[in-house]
Short mmCIF file of C-alpha atoms in Angstrom, two decimals:
data_model
loop_
_atom_site.label_atom_id
_atom_site.label_comp_id
_atom_site.label_asym_id
_atom_site.label_seq_id
_atom_site.Cartn_x
_atom_site.Cartn_y
_atom_site.Cartn_z
CA UNK C 11 16.38 -69.09 18.53
CA UNK C 12 15.15 -66.76 15.83
CA UNK C 13 17.73 -64.20 14.74
CA UNK C 14 15.43 -62.48 12.31
CA UNK C 15 14.47 -59.39 14.29
CA UNK C 16 12.04 -58.10 11.69
CA UNK C 17 9.55 -60.90 12.37
CA UNK C 18 9.90 -60.66 16.13
CA UNK C 19 6.62 -59.23 17.52
CA UNK C 20 8.35 -57.59 20.48
CA UNK C 21 11.58 -55.60 20.54
CA UNK C 22 12.77 -54.00 23.75
CA UNK C 23 12.56 -50.17 23.81
CA UNK C 24 16.34 -49.59 23.70
CA UNK C 25 17.11 -52.37 21.26
CA UNK C 26 19.12 -51.30 18.18
CA UNK C 27 16.50 -52.84 15.86
CA UNK C 28 13.59 -50.98 17.44
CA UNK C 29 11.59 -49.76 14.45
CA UNK C 30 10.05 -46.89 16.45
CA UNK C 31 13.40 -45.19 17.06
CA UNK C 32 15.65 -43.55 14.56
CA UNK C 33 19.05 -45.07 14.14
CA UNK C 34 21.70 -43.34 16.16
CA UNK C 35 25.06 -42.57 14.68
CA UNK C 36 27.69 -44.03 16.95
CA UNK C 37 30.69 -41.76 16.83
CA UNK C 38 34.25 -42.83 17.46
CA UNK C 39 35.55 -40.93 20.52
CA UNK C 40 38.79 -39.97 18.75
CA UNK C 41 37.14 -38.70 15.58
CA UNK C 42 37.14 -35.07 16.70
CA UNK C 43 40.85 -35.16 17.49
CA UNK C 44 41.54 -36.85 14.16
CA UNK C 45 39.67 -34.14 12.27
CA UNK C 46 41.46 -31.39 14.22
CA UNK C 47 44.73 -33.15 13.39
CA UNK C 48 43.85 -33.08 9.70
CA UNK C 49 42.93 -29.37 9.85
CA UNK C 50 46.19 -28.53 11.67
CA UNK C 51 48.17 -30.57 9.14
CA UNK C 52 46.61 -28.66 6.27
CA UNK C 53 47.24 -25.39 8.13
CA UNK C 54 50.91 -26.32 8.49
CA UNK C 55 51.17 -26.46 4.70
CA UNK C 56 49.11 -23.30 4.12
CA UNK C 57 51.20 -21.28 6.59
CA UNK C 58 54.47 -22.48 5.10
CA UNK C 59 56.09 -19.07 4.68
CA UNK C 60 55.41 -17.91 8.23
CA UNK C 61 58.55 -19.81 9.33
CA UNK C 62 57.54 -21.09 12.80
CA UNK C 63 53.84 -21.89 12.44
CA UNK C 64 54.29 -25.00 10.26
CA UNK C 65 56.55 -26.57 12.87
CA UNK C 66 54.15 -25.79 15.72
CA UNK C 67 50.97 -26.75 13.85
CA UNK C 68 52.55 -29.85 12.34
CA UNK C 69 53.76 -31.05 15.74
CA UNK C 70 50.33 -30.51 17.29
CA UNK C 71 48.71 -32.36 14.38
CA UNK C 72 50.97 -35.37 14.89
CA UNK C 73 50.31 -35.45 18.65
CA UNK C 74 46.54 -35.18 18.19
CA UNK C 75 46.53 -37.87 15.51
CA UNK C 76 48.35 -40.25 17.81
CA UNK C 77 46.07 -39.38 20.74
CA UNK C 78 42.95 -39.86 18.60
CA UNK C 79 43.81 -43.54 18.30
CA UNK C 80 43.10 -44.05 22.00
CA UNK C 81 43.16 -47.71 22.93
CA UNK C 82 42.12 -48.81 19.46
CA UNK C 83 44.33 -50.83 17.19
CA UNK C 84 43.88 -48.76 14.05
CA UNK C 85 44.04 -45.06 13.33
CA UNK C 86 41.14 -43.30 11.67
CA UNK C 87 41.62 -42.15 8.08
CA UNK C 88 41.49 -38.49 9.13
CA UNK C 89 44.27 -39.10 11.67
CA UNK C 90 46.45 -40.76 9.03
CA UNK C 91 45.83 -37.87 6.65
CA UNK C 92 46.60 -35.42 9.48
CA UNK C 93 49.95 -37.09 10.12
CA UNK C 94 50.72 -37.10 6.40
CA UNK C 95 49.95 -33.41 5.90
CA UNK C 96 51.78 -32.46 9.11
CA UNK C 97 54.91 -34.34 8.08
CA UNK C 98 54.68 -32.76 4.63
CA UNK C 99 54.50 -29.27 6.15
CA UNK C 100 57.44 -29.92 8.47
CA UNK C 101 59.57 -31.44 5.68
CA UNK C 102 58.78 -28.53 3.34
CA UNK C 103 59.74 -25.88 5.91
CA UNK C 104 62.93 -27.81 6.70
CA UNK C 105 63.75 -27.89 2.97
CA UNK C 106 63.14 -24.14 2.68
CA UNK C 107 65.33 -23.47 5.74
CA UNK C 108 68.04 -25.72 4.37
CA UNK C 109 68.05 -24.12 0.94
CA UNK C 110 68.18 -20.58 2.36
CA UNK C 111 71.01 -21.48 4.73
CA UNK C 112 72.97 -23.23 1.98
CA UNK C 113 72.40 -20.22 -0.29
CA UNK C 114 73.84 -17.84 2.29
CA UNK C 115 76.74 -20.15 3.08
CA UNK C 116 77.65 -20.46 -0.60
CA UNK C 117 77.72 -16.70 -1.17
CA UNK C 118 80.97 -14.76 -1.02
CA UNK C 119 81.39 -11.69 1.14
CA UNK C 120 80.92 -9.29 -1.77
CA UNK C 121 77.74 -11.08 -2.86
CA UNK C 122 76.35 -10.81 0.68
CA UNK C 123 77.05 -7.05 0.80
CA UNK C 124 75.43 -6.59 -2.62
CA UNK C 125 72.42 -8.57 -1.43
CA UNK C 126 72.19 -6.24 1.58
CA UNK C 127 72.25 -3.19 -0.72
CA UNK C 128 69.46 -4.68 -2.84
CA UNK C 129 67.31 -5.33 0.22
CA UNK C 130 67.88 -1.75 1.44
CA UNK C 131 66.92 -0.31 -1.96
CA UNK C 132 63.86 -2.51 -2.29
CA UNK C 133 62.66 -1.62 1.22
CA UNK C 134 63.07 2.08 0.47
CA UNK C 135 61.20 1.75 -2.85
CA UNK C 136 58.30 -0.12 -1.25
CA UNK C 137 57.88 1.94 1.91
CA UNK C 138 59.51 5.26 1.03
CA UNK C 139 61.48 5.07 4.30
CA UNK C 140 65.11 4.33 4.96
CA UNK C 141 65.58 1.08 6.89
CA UNK C 142 68.46 2.63 8.83
CA UNK C 143 66.10 5.25 10.27
CA UNK C 144 63.78 2.50 11.51
CA UNK C 145 66.22 -0.06 12.89
CA UNK C 146 69.36 1.97 13.51
CA UNK C 147 71.38 -0.09 11.04
CA UNK C 148 71.09 -0.95 7.38
CA UNK C 149 70.79 -4.43 6.00
CA UNK C 150 73.97 -3.82 4.07
CA UNK C 151 75.87 -3.30 7.34
CA UNK C 152 74.39 -6.51 8.76
CA UNK C 153 75.56 -8.41 5.67
CA UNK C 154 79.03 -6.84 6.00
CA UNK C 155 79.28 -8.14 9.55
CA UNK C 156 78.19 -11.63 8.42
CA UNK C 157 80.76 -11.54 5.60
CA UNK C 158 83.48 -10.64 8.11
CA UNK C 159 82.41 -13.48 10.42
CA UNK C 160 82.50 -16.01 7.57
CA UNK C 161 86.00 -15.05 6.42
#
C-alpha cells in the first residue's frame, strides 16, 4: 500500500490531504475555558487591592482550568498558566490580609486610637467633610472600641 498521498491520483473529498481544500485548524474543546482561566488568573492579580475579587476570580480560574482538561490526560499550557496566576493572586491577597491583621494585633491601644485620628484627619483633608457627619461615628471612636476589646 502506498502511503505517499501526494502521488495518489485520487483523494476523497473529505480527506485531510485533499489539495483542493484549505487545512482546517482543529481546536481543542477545552481551549476556550483554558484561555478564560488565564484571563481570570491575571485579573485576580490586577484586582489585588479590591479585597474580595482576587479570591473570587482566582477560584473561578482554578475551576475553569481543571474543567478545561476534560477527559484528556494533560492540561493545556493556558490552563496551567491560569492556575499559576490564580494561585499567585490568592496567595498575595492572603499575605496582605495576614500582614494587615498582624499589624493591627501588634499595635497597642494608644497606637490604634492615634491611627484612628490620622484616618479622620486625612479623610477630612481629602474630602472636606467630617467622617462623623457621614457615618455617625468617627474612625477614632471605632479604634477606641477595638482597643477596649483587645485589652
